[in-house]
mmCIF file of C-alpha atoms in Angstrom:
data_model
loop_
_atom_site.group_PDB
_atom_site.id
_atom_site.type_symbol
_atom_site.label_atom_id
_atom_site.label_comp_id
_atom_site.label_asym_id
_atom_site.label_seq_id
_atom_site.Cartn_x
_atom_site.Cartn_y
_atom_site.Cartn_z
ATOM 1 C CA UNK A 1 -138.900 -47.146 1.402
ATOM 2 C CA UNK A 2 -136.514 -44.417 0.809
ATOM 3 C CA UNK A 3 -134.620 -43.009 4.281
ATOM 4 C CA UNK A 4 -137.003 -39.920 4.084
ATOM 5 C CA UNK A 5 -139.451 -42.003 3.907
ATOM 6 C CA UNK A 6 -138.429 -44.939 6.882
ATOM 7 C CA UNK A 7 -138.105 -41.490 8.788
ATOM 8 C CA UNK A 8 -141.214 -40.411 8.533
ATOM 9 C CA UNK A 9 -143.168 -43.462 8.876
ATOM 10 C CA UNK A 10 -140.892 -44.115 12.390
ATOM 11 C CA UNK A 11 -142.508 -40.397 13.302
ATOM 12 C CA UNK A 12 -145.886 -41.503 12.346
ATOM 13 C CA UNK A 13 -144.887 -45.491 14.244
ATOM 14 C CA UNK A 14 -144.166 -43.593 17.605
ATOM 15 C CA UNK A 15 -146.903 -41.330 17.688
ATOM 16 C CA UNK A 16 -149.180 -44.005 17.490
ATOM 17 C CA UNK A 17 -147.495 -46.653 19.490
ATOM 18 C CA UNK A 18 -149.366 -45.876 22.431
ATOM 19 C CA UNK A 19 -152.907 -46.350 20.865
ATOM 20 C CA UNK A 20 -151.568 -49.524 19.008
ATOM 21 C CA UNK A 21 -150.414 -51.229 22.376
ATOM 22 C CA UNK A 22 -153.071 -50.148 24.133
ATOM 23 C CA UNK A 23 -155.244 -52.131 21.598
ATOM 24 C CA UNK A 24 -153.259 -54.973 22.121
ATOM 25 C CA UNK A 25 -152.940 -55.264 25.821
ATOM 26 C CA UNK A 26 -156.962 -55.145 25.905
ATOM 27 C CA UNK A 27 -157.069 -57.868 23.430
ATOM 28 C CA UNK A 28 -154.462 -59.643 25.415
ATOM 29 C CA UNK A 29 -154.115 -58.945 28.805
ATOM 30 C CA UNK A 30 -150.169 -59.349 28.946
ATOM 31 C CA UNK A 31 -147.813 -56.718 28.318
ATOM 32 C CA UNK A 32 -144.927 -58.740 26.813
ATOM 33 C CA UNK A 33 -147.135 -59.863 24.141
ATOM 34 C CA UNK A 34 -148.811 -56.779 23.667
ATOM 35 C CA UNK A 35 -144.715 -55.399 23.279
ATOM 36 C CA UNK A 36 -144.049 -58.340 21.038
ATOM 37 C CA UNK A 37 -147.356 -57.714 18.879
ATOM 38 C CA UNK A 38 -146.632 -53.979 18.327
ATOM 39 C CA UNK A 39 -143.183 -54.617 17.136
ATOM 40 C CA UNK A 40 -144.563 -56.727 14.592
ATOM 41 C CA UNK A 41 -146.745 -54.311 13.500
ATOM 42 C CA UNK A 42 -143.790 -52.043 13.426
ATOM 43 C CA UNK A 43 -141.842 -54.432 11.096
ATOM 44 C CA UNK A 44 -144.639 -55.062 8.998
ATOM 45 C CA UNK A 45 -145.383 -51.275 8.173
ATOM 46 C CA UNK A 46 -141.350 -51.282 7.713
ATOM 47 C CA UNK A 47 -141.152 -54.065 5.624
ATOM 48 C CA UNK A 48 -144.585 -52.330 3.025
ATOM 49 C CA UNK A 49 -143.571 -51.843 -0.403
ATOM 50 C CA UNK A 50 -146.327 -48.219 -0.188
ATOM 51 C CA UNK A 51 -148.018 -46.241 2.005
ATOM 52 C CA UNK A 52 -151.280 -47.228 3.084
ATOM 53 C CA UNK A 53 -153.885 -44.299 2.203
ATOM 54 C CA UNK A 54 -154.338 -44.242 6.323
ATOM 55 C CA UNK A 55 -151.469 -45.078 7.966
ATOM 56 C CA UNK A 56 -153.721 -45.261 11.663
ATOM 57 C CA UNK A 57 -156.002 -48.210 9.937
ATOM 58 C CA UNK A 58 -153.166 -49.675 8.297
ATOM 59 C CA UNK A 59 -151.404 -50.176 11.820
ATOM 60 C CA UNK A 60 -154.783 -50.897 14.045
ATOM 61 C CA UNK A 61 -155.675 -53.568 11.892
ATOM 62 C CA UNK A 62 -152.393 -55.695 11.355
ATOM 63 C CA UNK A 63 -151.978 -55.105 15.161
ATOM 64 C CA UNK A 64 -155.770 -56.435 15.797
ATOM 65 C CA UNK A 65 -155.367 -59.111 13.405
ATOM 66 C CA UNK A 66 -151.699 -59.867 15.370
ATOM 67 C CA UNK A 67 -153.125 -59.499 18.823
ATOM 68 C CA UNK A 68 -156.379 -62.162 17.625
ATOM 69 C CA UNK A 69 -153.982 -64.799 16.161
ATOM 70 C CA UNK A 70 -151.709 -64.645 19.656
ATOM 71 C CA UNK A 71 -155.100 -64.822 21.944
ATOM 72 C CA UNK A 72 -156.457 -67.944 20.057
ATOM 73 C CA UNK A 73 -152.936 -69.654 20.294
ATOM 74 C CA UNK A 74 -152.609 -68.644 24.540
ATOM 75 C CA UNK A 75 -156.694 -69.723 25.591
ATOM 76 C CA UNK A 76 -155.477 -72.853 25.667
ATOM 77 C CA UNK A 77 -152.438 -72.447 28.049
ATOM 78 C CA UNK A 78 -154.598 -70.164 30.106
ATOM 79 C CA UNK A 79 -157.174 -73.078 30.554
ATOM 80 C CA UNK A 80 -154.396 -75.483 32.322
ATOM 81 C CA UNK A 81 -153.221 -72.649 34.094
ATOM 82 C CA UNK A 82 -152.150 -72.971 37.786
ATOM 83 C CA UNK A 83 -154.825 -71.295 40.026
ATOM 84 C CA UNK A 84 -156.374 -67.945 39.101
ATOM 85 C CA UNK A 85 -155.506 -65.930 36.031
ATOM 86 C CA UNK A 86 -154.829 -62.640 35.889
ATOM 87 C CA UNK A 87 -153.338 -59.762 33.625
ATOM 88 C CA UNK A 88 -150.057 -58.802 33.716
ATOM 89 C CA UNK A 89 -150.035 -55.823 35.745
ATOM 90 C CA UNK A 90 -149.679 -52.408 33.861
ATOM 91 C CA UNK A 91 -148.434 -49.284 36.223
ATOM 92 C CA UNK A 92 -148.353 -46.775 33.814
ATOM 93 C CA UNK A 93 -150.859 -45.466 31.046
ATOM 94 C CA UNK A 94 -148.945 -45.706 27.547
ATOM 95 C CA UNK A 95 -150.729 -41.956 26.443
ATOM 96 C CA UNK A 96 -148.886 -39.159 28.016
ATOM 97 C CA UNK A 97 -151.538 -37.066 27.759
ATOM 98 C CA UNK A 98 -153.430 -37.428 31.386
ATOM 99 C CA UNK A 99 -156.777 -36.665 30.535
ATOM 100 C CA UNK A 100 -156.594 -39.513 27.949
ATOM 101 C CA UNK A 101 -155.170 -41.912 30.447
ATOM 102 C CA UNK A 102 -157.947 -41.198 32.967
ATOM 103 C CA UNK A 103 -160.703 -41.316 29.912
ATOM 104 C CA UNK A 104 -159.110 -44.817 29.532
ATOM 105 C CA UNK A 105 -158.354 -46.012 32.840
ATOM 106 C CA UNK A 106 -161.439 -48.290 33.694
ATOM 107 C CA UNK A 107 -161.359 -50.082 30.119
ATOM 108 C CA UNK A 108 -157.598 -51.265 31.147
ATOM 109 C CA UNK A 109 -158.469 -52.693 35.158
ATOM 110 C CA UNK A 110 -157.895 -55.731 36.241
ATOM 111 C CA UNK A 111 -161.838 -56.440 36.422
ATOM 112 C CA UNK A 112 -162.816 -55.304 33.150
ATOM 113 C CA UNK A 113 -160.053 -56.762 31.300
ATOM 114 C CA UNK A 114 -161.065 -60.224 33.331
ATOM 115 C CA UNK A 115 -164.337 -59.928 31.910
ATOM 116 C CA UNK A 116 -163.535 -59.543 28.661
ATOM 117 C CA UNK A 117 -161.654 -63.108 29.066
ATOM 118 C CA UNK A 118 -165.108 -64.174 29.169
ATOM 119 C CA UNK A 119 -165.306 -63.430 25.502
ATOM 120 C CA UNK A 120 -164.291 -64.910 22.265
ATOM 121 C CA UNK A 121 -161.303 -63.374 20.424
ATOM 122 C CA UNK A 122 -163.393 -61.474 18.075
ATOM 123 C CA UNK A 123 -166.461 -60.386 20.371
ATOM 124 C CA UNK A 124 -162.479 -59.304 22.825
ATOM 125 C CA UNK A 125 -161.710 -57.560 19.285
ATOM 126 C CA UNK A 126 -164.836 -55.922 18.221
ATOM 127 C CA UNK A 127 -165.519 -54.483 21.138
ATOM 128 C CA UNK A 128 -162.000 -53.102 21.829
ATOM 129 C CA UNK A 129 -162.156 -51.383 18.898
ATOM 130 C CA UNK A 130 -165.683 -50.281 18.912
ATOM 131 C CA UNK A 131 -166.654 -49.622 22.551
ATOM 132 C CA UNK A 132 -163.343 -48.538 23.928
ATOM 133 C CA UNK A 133 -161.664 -46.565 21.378
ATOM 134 C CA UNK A 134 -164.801 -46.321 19.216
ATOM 135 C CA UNK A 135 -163.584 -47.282 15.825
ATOM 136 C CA UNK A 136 -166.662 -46.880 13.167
ATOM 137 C CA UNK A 137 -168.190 -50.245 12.557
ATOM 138 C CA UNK A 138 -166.667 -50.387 8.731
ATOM 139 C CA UNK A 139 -162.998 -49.811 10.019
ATOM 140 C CA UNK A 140 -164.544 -52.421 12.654
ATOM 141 C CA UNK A 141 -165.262 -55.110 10.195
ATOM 142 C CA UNK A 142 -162.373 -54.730 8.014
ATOM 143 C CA UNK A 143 -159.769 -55.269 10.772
ATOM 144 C CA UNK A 144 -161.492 -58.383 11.691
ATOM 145 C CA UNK A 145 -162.867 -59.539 8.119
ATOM 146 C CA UNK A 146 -165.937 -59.892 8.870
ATOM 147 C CA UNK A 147 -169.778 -57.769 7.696
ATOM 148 C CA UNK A 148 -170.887 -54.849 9.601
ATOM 149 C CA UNK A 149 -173.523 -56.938 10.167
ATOM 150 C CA UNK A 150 -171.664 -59.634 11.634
ATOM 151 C CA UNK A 151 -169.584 -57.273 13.956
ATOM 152 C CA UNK A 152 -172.772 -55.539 15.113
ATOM 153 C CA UNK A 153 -174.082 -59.338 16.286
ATOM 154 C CA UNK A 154 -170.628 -59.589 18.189
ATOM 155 C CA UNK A 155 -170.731 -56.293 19.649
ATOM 156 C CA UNK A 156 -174.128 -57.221 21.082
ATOM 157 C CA UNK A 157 -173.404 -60.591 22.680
ATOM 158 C CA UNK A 158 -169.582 -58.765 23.775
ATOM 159 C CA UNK A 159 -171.855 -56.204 25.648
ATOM 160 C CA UNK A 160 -174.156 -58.959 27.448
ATOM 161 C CA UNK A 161 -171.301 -60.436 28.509
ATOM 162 C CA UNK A 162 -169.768 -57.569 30.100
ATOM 163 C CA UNK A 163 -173.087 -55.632 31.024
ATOM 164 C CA UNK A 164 -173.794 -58.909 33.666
ATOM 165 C CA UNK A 165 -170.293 -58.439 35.578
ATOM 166 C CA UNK A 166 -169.513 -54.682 34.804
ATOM 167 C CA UNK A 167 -167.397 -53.657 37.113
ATOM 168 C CA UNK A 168 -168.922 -50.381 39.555
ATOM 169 C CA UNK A 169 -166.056 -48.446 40.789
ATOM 170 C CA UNK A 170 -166.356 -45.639 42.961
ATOM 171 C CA UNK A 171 -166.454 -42.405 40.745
ATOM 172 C CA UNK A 172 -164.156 -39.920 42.381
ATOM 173 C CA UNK A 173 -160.592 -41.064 41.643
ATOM 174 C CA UNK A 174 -159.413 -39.269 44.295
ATOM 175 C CA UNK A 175 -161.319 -40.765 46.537
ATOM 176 C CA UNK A 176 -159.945 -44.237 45.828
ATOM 177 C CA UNK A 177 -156.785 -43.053 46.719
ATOM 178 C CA UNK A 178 -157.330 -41.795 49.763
ATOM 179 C CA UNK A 179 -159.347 -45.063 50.288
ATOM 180 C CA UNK A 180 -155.884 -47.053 49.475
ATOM 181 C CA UNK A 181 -153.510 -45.133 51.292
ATOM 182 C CA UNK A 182 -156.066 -45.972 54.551
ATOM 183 C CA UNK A 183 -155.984 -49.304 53.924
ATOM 184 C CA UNK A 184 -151.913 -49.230 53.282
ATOM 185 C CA UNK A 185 -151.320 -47.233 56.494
ATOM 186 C CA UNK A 186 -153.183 -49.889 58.334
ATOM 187 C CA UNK A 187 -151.782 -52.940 56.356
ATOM 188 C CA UNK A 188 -148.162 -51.415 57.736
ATOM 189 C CA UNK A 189 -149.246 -51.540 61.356
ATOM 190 C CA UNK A 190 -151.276 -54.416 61.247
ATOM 191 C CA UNK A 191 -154.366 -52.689 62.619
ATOM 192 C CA UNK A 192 -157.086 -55.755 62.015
ATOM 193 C CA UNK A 193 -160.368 -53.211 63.046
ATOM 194 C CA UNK A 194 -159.200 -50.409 60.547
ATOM 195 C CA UNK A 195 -158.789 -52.712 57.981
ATOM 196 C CA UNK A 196 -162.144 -54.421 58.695
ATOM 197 C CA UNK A 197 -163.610 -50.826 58.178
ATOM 198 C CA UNK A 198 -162.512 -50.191 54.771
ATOM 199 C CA UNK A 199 -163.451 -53.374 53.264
ATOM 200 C CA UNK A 200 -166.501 -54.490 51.532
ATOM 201 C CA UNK A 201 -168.409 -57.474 53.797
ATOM 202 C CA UNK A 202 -168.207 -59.765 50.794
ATOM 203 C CA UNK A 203 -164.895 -58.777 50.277
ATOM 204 C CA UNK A 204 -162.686 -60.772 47.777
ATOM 205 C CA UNK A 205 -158.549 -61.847 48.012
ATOM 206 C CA UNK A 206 -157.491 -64.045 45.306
ATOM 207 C CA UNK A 207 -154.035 -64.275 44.167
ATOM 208 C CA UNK A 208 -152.129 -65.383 40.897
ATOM 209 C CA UNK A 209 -149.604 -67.491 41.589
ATOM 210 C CA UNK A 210 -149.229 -69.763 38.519
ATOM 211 C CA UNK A 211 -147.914 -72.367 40.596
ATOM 212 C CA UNK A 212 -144.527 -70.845 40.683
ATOM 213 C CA UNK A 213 -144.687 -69.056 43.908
ATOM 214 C CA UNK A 214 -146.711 -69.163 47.513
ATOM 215 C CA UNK A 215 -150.568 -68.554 46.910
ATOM 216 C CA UNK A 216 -153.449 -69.124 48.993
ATOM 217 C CA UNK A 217 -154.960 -72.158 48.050
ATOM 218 C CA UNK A 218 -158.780 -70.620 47.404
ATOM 219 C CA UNK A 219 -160.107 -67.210 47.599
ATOM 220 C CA UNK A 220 -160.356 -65.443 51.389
ATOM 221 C CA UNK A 221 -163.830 -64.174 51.148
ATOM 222 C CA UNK A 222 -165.552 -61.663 54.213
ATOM 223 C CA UNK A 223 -164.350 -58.547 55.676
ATOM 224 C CA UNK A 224 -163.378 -60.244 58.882
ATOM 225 C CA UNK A 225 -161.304 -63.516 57.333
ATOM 226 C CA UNK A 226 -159.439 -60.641 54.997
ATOM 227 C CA UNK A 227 -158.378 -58.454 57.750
ATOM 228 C CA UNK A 228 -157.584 -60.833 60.057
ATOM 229 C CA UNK A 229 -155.259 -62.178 57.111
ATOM 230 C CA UNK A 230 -153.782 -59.358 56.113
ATOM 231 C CA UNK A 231 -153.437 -58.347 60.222
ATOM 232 C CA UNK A 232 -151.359 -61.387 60.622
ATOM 233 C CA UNK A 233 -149.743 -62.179 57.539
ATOM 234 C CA UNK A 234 -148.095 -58.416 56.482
ATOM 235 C CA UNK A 235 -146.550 -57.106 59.599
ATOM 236 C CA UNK A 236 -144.399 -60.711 59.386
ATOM 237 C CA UNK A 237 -143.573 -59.214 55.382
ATOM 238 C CA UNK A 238 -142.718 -56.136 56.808
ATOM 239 C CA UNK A 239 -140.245 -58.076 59.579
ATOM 240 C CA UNK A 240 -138.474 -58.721 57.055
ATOM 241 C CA UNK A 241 -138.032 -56.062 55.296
ATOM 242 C CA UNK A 242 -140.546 -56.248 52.701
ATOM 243 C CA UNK A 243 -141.740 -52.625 51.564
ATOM 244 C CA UNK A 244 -144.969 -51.285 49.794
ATOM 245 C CA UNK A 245 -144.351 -48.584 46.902
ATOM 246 C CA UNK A 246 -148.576 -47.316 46.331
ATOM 247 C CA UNK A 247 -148.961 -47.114 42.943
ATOM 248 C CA UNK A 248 -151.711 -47.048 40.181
ATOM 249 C CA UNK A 249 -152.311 -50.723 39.036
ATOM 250 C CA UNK A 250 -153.973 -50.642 35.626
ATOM 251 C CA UNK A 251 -155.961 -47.706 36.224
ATOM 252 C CA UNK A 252 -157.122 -48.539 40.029
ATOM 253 C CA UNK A 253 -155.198 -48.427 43.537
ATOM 254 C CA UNK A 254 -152.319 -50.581 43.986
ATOM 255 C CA UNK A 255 -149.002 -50.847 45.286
ATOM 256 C CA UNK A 256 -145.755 -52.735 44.125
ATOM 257 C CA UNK A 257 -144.018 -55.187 47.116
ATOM 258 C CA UNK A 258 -140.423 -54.882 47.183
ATOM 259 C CA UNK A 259 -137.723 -56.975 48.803
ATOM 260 C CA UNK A 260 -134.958 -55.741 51.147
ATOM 261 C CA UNK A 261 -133.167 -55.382 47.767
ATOM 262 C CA UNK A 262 -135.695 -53.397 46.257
ATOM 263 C CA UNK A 263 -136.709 -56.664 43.959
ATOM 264 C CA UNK A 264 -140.385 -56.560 43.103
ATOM 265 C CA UNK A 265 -142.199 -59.396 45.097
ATOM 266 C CA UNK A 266 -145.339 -58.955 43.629
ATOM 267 C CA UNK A 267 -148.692 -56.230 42.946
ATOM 268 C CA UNK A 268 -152.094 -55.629 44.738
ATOM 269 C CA UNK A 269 -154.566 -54.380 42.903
ATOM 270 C CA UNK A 270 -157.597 -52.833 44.848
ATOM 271 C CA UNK A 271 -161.165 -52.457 43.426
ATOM 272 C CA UNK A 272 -163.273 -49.677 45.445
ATOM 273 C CA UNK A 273 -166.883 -50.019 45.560
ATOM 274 C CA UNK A 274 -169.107 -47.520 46.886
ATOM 275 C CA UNK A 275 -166.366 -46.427 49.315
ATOM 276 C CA UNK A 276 -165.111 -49.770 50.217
ATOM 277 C CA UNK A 277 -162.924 -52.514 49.348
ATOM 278 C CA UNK A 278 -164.346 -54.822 47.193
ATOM 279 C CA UNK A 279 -161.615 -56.798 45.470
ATOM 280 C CA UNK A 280 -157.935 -56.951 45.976
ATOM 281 C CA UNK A 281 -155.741 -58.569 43.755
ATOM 282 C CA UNK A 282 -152.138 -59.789 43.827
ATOM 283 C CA UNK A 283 -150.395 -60.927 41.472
ATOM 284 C CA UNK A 284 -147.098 -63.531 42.407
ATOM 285 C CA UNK A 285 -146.185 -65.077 39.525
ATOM 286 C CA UNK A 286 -142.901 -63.866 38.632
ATOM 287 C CA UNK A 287 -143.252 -64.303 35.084
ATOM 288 C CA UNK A 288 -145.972 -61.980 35.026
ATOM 289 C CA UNK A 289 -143.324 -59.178 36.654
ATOM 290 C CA UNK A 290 -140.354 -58.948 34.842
ATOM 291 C CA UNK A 291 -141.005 -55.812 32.567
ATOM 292 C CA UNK A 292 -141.532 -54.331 35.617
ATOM 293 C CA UNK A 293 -138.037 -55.036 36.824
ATOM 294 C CA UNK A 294 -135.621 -57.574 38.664
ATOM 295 C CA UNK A 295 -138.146 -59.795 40.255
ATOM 296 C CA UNK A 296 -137.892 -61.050 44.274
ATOM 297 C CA UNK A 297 -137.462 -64.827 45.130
ATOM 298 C CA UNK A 298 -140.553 -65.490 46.634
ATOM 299 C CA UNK A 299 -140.064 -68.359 47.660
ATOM 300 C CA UNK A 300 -136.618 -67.251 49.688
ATOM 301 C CA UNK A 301 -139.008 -64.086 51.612
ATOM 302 C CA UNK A 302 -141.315 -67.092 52.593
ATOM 303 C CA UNK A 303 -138.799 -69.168 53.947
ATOM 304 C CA UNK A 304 -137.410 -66.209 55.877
ATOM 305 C CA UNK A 305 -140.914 -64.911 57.203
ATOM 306 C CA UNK A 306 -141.607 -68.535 58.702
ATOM 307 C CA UNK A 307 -138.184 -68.718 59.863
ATOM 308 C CA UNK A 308 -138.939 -65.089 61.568
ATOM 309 C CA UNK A 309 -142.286 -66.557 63.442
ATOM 310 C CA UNK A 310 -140.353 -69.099 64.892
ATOM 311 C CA UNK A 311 -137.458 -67.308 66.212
ATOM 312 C CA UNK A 312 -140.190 -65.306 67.815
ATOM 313 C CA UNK A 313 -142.125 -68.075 69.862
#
């Protein structure tokens, strides 16, 4: 390309960066790769000899085809995987424009993108493309070489899959919130009956360790075995100068853990259900929190929290 030309395509690149990595964090549920997949794309587009007659189709299908090839390739590290798996955490919505982010918010939570590990890399493309960000079925079937007729049969076994565990969160957003900052305010002073009020009786903690820092060993299920968890477990955090930041975890209540150094320990992600807590998520494994900056020793905060109970017997 001539520099006129590299120019403009970079304009046209950035202003569609944020649908292209959206794409690809769907498809693969970790933002590194989804990074490393849209820079391809980027030096792919670069490296064209001509313009493609629609630059937008041009990029959403290499970075499909990109985002397919890595998925295949991971499945099988995420089957001997340590424990639960879960997304990388994503705290901020790559479209600027709010109303967009919002529009897109429940397609990106933890949940949803959980169920579409359930799928097979092209039932996780086609309906990515087609449901979320709803791509016509021949733009469909071109990115992924296949008919329209074949993408239609994977759209309808992609939306079986996810129609049986479709996530139901509450519909006021701003009632989650004031939902999580409850159940924060009560995690800081270690109020066990508050926090038995705000959750779910089937309520669900699971956390993704990866083997490479301290998890809990199974799920805590009940409203009564959470609380009285979180009651006893926290305020020790807290001791020791661990902080909570609240913040928007792909789409859904949250909040980032901090270190006395400001270090990120790890995320909770909350799923409200009709006005309760249905789900909460937390994701330890440091490798899954680097981009979101220097990363806490969990291990070390451990060591000091039991060291803390024992001082205090």
């Amino acid at each position: 390309m001539h520099e006129a030309e590299t120019v403009e395509s970079a304009e046209e690149f950035e202003e569609l960066r944020p649908l292209l990595f959206s794409i690809a964090y769907r498809i693969l549920g970790s933002v590194g790769e989804a990074e490393d997949a849209v820079q391809e794309t980027w030096l792919r587009f670069a490296a064209s000899a001509t313009r493609p007659a629609s630059t937008k189709a041009f990029l959403s299908t290499t970075v499909t085809r990109i985002a397919i090839d890595v998925l295949r390739s991971a499945r099988m590290r995420r089957e001997e995987y340590v424990g639960p798996w879960f997304p990388e955490p994503l705290l901020s919505s790559p479209y600027e424009d709010p109303a967009r982010a919002v529009e897109l918010a429940d397609s990106v939570s933890m949940a949803a993108l959980l169920l579409l590990e359930r799928l097979s890399p092209l039932e996780r493309a086609v309906f990515v493309l087609r449901e979320v960000f709803g791509f016509g079925f021949d733009e469909v079937a071109e990115t992924v070489e296949r008919s329209e007729a074949a993408c239609r049969q994977l759209l309808v076994r992609a939306r079986a899959h996810m129609r049986a565990g479709r996530p139901r969160f509450s519909a006021d957003r701003k009632e989650r919130q004031e939902l999580a900052t409850r159940f924060f305010d009560a995690l800081e002073e270690g109020d066990v009956g508050r926090l038995q009020d705000l959750l779910a009786a089937d309520v669900q903690m699971v956390g993704d360790g990866g083997g490479k820092a301290p998890q809990f060993a199974k799920a805590i299920v009940g409203a009564e075995n959470v609380a009285r968890l979180l009651g006893s477990a926290y305020p020790w955090l807290f001791r020791v100068d661990v902080s909570f930041e609240p913040r928007e975890v792909n789409g859904q209540p949250g909040a980032i853990c901090r270190d006395r150094d400001g270090k990120v320990l790890h995320i909770l992600a909350l799923d409200v259900v009709d006005g309760r807590i249905q789900t909460i998520r937390g994701v330890i494994n440091p490798d899954k929190l680097g981009h979101l900056g220097p990363v806490a020793d969990a291990w070390a905060v451990d060591r000091e929290v039991r060291r803390a109970r024992r001082q205090a017997r």
